[in-house]
Coordinates of C-alpha atoms and ligand atoms in Angstrom, one line a residue:
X1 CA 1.2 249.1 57.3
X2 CA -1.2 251.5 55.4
X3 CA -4.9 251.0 55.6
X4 CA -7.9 252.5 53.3
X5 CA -10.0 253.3 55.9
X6 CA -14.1 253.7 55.3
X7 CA -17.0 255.6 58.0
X8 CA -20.3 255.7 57.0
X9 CA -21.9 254.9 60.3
X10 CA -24.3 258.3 60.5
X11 CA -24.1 261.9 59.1
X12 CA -20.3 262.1 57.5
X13 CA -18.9 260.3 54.5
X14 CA -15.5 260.3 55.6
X15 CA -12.3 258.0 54.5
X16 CA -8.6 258.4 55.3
X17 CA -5.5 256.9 54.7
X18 CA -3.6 255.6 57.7
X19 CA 0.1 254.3 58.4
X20 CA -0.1 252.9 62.0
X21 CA -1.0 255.5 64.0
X22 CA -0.1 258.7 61.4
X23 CA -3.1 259.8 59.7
X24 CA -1.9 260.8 55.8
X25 CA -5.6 262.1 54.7
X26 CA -8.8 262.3 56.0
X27 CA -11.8 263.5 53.9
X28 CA -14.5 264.2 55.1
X29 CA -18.0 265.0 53.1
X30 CA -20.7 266.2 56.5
X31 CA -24.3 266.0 56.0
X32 CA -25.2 268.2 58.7
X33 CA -26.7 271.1 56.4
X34 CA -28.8 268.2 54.8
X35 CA -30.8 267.7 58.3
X36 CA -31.5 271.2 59.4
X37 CA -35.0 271.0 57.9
X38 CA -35.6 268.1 59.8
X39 CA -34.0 268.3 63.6
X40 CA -31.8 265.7 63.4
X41 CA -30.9 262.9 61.1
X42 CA -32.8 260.8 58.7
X43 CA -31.5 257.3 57.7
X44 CA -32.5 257.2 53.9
X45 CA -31.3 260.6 53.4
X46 CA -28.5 259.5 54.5
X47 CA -27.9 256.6 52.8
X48 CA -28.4 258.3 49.8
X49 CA -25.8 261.0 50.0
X50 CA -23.5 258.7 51.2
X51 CA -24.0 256.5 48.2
X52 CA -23.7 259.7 46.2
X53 CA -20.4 260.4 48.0
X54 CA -18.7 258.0 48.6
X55 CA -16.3 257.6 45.2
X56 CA -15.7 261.4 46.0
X57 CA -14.6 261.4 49.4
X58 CA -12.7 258.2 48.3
X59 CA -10.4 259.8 45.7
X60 CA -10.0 263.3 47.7
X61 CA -8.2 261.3 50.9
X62 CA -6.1 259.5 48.1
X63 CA -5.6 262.9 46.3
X64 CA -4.6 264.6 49.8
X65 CA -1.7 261.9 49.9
X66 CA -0.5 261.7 46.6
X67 CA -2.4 262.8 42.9
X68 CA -2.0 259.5 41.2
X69 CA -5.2 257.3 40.3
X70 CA -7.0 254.9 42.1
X71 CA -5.5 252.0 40.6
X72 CA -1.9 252.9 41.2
X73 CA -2.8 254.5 44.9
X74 CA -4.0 251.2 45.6
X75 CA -0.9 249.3 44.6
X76 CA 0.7 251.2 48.3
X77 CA -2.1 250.1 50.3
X78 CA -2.2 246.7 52.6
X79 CA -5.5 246.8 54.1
X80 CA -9.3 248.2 53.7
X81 CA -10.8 249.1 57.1
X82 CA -14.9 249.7 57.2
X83 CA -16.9 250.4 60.2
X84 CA -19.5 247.9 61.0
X85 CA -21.2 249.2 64.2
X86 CA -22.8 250.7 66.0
X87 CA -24.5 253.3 63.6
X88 CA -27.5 253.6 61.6
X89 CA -28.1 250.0 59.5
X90 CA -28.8 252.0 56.1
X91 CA -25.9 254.1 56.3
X92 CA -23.2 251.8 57.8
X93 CA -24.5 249.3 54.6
X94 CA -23.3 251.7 52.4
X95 CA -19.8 251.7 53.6
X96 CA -19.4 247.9 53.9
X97 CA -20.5 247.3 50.6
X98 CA -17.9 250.4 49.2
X99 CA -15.2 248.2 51.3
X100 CA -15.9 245.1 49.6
X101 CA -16.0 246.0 45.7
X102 CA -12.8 247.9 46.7
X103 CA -11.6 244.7 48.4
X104 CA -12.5 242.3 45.6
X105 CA -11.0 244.7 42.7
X106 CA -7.6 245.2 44.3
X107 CA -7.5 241.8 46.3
X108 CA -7.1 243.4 49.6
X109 CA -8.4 242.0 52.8
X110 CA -10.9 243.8 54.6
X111 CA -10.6 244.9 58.7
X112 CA -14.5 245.6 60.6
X113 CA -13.8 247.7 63.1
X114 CA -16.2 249.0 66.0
X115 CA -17.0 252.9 65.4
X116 CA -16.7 253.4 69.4
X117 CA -13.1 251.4 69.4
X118 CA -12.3 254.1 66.4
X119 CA -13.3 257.0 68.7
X120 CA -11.2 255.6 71.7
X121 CA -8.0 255.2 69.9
X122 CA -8.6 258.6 68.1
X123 CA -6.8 259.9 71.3
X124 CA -3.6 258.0 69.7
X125 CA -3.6 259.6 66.5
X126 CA -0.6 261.3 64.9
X127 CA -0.1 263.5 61.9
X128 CA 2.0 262.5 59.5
X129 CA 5.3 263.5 61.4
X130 CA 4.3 261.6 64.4
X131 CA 3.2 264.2 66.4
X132 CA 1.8 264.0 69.5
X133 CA 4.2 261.3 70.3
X134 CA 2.3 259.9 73.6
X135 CA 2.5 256.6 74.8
X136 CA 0.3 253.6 75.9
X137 CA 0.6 253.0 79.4
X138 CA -2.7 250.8 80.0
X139 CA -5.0 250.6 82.0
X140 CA -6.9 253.6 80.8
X141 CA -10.7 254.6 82.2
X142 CA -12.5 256.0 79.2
X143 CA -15.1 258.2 78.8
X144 CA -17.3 258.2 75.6
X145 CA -19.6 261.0 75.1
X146 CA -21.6 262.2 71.7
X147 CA -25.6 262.2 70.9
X148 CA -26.0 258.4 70.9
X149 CA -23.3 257.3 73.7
X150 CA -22.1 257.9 76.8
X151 CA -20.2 255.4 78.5
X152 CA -17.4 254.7 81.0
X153 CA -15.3 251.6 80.2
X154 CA -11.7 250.3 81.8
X155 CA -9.3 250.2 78.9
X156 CA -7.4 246.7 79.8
X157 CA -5.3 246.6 76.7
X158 CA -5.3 246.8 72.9
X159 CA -8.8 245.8 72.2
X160 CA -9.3 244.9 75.8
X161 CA -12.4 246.8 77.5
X162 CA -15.0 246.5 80.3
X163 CA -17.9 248.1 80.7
X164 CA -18.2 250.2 84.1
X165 CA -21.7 252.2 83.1
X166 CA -23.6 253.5 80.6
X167 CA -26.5 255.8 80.4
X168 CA -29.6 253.9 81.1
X169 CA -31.9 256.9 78.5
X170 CA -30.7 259.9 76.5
X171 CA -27.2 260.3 75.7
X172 CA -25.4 263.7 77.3
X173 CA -25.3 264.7 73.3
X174 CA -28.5 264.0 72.8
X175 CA -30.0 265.7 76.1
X176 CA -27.6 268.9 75.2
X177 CA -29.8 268.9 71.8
X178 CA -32.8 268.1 73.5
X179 CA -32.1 271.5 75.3
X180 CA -31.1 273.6 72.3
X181 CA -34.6 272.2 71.1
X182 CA -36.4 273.2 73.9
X183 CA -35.0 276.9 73.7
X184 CA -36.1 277.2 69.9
X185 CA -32.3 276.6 68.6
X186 CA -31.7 274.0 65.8
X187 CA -29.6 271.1 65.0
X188 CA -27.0 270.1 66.1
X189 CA -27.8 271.5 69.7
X190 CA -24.1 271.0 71.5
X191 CA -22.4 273.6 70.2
X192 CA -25.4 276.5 70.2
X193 CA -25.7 275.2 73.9
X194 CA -22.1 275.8 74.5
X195 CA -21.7 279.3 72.5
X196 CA -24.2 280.5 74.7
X197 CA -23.0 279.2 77.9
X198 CA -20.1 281.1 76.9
X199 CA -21.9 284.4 77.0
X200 CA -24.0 283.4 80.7
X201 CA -23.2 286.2 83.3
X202 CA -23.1 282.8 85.7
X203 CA -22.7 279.3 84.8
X204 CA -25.0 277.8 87.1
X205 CA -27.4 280.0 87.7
X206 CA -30.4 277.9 88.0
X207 CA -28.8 274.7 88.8
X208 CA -30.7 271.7 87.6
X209 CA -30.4 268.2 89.0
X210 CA -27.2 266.2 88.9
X211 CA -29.2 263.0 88.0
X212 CA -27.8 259.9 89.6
X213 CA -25.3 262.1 91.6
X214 CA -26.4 259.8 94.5
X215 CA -26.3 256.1 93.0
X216 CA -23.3 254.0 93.8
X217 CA -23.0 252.1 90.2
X218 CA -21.2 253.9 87.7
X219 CA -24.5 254.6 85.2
X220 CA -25.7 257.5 83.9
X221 CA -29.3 259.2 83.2
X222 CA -30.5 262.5 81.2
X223 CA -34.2 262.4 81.2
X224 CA -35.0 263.7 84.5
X225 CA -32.4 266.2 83.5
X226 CA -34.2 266.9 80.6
X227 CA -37.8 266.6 81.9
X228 CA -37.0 269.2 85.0
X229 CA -35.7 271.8 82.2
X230 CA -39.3 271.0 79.9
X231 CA -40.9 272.1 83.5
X232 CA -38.7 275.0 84.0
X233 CA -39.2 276.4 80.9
X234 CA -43.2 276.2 81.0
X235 CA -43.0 277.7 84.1
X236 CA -41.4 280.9 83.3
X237 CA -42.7 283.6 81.2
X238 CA -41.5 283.8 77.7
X239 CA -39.7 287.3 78.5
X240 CA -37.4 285.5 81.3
X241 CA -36.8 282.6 78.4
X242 CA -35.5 285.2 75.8
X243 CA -34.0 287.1 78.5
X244 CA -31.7 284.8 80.5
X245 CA -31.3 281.9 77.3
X246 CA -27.6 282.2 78.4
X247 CA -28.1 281.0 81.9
X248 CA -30.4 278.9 81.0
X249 CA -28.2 276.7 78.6
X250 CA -25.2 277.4 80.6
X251 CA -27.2 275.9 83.7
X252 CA -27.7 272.9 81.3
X253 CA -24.8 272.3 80.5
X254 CA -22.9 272.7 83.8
X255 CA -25.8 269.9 84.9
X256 CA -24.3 267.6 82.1
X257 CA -20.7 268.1 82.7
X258 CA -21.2 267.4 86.6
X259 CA -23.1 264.3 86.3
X260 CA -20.1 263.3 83.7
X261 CA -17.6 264.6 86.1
X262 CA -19.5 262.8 89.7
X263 CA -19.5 259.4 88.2
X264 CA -15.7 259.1 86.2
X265 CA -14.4 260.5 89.5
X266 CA -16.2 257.8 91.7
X267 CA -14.9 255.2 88.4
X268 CA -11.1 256.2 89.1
X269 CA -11.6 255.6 92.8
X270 CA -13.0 252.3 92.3
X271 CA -10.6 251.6 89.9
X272 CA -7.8 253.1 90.9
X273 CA -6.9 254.0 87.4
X274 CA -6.3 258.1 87.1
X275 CA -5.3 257.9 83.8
X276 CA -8.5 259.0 81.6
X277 CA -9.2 259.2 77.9
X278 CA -12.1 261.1 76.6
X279 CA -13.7 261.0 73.1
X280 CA -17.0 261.5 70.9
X281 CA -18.2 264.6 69.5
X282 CA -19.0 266.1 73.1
X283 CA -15.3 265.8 73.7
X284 CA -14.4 269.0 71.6
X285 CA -17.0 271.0 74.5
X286 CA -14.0 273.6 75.7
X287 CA -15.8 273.8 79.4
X288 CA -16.3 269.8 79.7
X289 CA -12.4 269.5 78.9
X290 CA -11.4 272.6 81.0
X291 CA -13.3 270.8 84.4
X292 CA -11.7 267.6 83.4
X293 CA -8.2 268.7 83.1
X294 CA -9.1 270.5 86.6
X295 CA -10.5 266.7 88.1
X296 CA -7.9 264.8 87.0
X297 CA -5.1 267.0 88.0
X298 CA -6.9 266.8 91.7
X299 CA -6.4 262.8 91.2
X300 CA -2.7 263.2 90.3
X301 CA -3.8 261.7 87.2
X302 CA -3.5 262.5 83.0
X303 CA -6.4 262.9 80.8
X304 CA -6.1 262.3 77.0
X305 CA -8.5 264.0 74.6
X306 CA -8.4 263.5 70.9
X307 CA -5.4 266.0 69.4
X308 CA -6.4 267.4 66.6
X309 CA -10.2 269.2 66.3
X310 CA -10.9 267.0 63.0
X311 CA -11.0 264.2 65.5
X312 CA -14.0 264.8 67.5
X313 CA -16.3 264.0 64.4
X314 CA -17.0 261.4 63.3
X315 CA -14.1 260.1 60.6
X316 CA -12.1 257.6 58.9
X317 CA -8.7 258.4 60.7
X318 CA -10.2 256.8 63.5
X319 CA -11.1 253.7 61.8
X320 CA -8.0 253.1 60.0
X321 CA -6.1 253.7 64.1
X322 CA -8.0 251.3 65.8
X323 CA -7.7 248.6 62.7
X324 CA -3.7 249.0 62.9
X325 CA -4.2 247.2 66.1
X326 CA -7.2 244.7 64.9
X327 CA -4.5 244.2 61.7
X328 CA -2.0 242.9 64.5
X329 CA -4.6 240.4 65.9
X330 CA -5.6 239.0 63.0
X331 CA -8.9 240.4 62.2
X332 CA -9.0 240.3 59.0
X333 CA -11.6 239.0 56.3
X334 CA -11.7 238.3 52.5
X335 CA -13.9 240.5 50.2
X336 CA -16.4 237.6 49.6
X337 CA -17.3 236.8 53.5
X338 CA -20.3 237.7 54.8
X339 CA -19.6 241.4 56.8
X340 CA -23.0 242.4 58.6
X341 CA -23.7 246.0 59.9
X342 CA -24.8 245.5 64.0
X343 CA -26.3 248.9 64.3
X344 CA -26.2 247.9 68.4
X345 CA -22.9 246.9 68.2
X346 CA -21.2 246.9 71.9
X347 CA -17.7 247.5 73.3
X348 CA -18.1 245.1 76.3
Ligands
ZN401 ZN1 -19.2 258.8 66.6

């Protein structure tokens, strides 16, 4: 089964072609340099490069797989998959209505498909010789991290989930940017955070709160996190800031990865589940997968973390994944039926 798959949910234009769970192409147009001006991301702007896009990014994943046109390519293909939600409602509009033109041109049916579902099965994703080859042995706890999410859910099944806890203000992406903000560093604020905790002569040298650490539920929370580093920072003079900017993100972000850490640990001994999968953009952080491997190993357990670096952004490849296994279920809907965006679309 091959599937046209179509993300436009926030910052990257990004479509792939998919055959189960190989990904044959993935293009990818990011908008990232288009927000540095502005902090983060705006939703006209992007809906306007997407639009602009779009027809690119379309024909370069088909190119990537074979360099015949459109038409023909289109012949191969048995399904269009778009995602619908969550995402910002000016952006994700843009790549529904893409789906359906597509849809009605080459009478193709068209598969939604929930941009968190894409990042969970991303972990599943093979190149186009199959590779990794890893199984499904359910149930799964999974972790979703990135600057709008963070969330730990019991993966039942194929399209199966519960909700165990969520954070209840900023996401763990978001606060990491929040941070890089607060030492004078641009956007996106992850990875300066995590280059410099790289270079910090100690990782926690001012440990921050764990927020939450305590509670029994399974939720999370950044602001206090957030609000004791505002503090920190006007208390100190502006030497020590410039001075110790290292230990100061790396303290950050060591406060972020343990409050990630406390609560999926306490989630696989209530569940009993040691088997963990971990996605969204603040997956690729090198130090939040290197104390992860180090928990789970301690629970006897296996954690799962997308394959392939392309895979932590946002993209298509995703999309078209998690619709092989919507395909199977039957979700599937003609060109002319109504397809809403749900920029609040939830898992569970
Ligand atoms: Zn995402």
């Amino acid at each position: 089964m091959k599937i046209l798959a179509i993300e436009t949910s926030f910052d990257e234009t990004s479509v792939a072609v998919t055959e189960e769970r190989k990904v044959l192409s993935n293009a990818i147009y990011s908008q990232i340099l288009l927000y540095k001006e502005w902090g983060g991301v705006v939703p006209s702007i992007a809906k306007r490069a997407h639009q602009e896009r779009i027809d690119y990014v379309i024909e370069e994943a088909i190119h990537k797989v074979k360099k015949i046109d459109i038409q023909t390519f289109m012949k191969s293909i048995d399904y269009i998959a778009v995602t619908y939600g969550p995402g910002l409602a000016l952006a994700l509009e843009t790549g529904i209505a893409k789906a359906k033109e597509l849809a009605a041109r080459y009478e193709k049916k068209i598969i939604p498909v929930n941009h968190m579902e894409g990042h969970i099965y991303s972990v599943f994703a093979q190149n186009r010789n199959g590779n990794p080859p890893r199984d499904f042995t359910f149930p799964y706890l999974v972790l979703l991290v990135s600057g709008a999410h963070t969330e730990l859910l019991l993966w039942k099944d194929h399209l199966s989930y519960e909700m165990l806890g969520k954070t209840r203000d900023d996401a763990a992406g978001e606060s990491l940017d929040k941070a890089a903000r607060m030492l004078g560093f641009g956007y996106p604020g992850g990875p300066i955070i995590e280059r410099l905790a790289q270079q910090a002569a100690t990782s926690d040298h001012y440990q921050f709160p764990r927020p939450m650490a305590r509670s029994k539920d399974l939720d999370f929370s950044f602001s206090g996190l957030k609000t004791s580093f505002f503090y920190y920072l006007r208390s100190i003079e502006e030497k020590e800031k410039t001075e110790k900017v290292r230990e100061l993100a790396s303290s950050f972000q060591s406060a972020v990865i343990e409050s990630l850490l406390i609560k999926t640990e306490q989630a696989m001994l209530q569940t009993n589940v040691n088997n963990v999968v971990i996605a969204g953009g603040v997956a690729i952080n090198s130090k939040l997968r290197k104390e992860f491997r180090k928990l789970v190993k301690r629970q006897g357990g296996a954690v799962l973390f997308p394959p392939y670096a392309y895979l932590n952004k946002d993209n298509a490849a995703m999309i078209g994944i998690a619709a092989f296994y919507r395909a199977q279920e039957g979700y599937l809907r003609d060109a002319s039926s109504e397809i809403d965006r749900v920029p609040r679309l939830a898992l569970a």
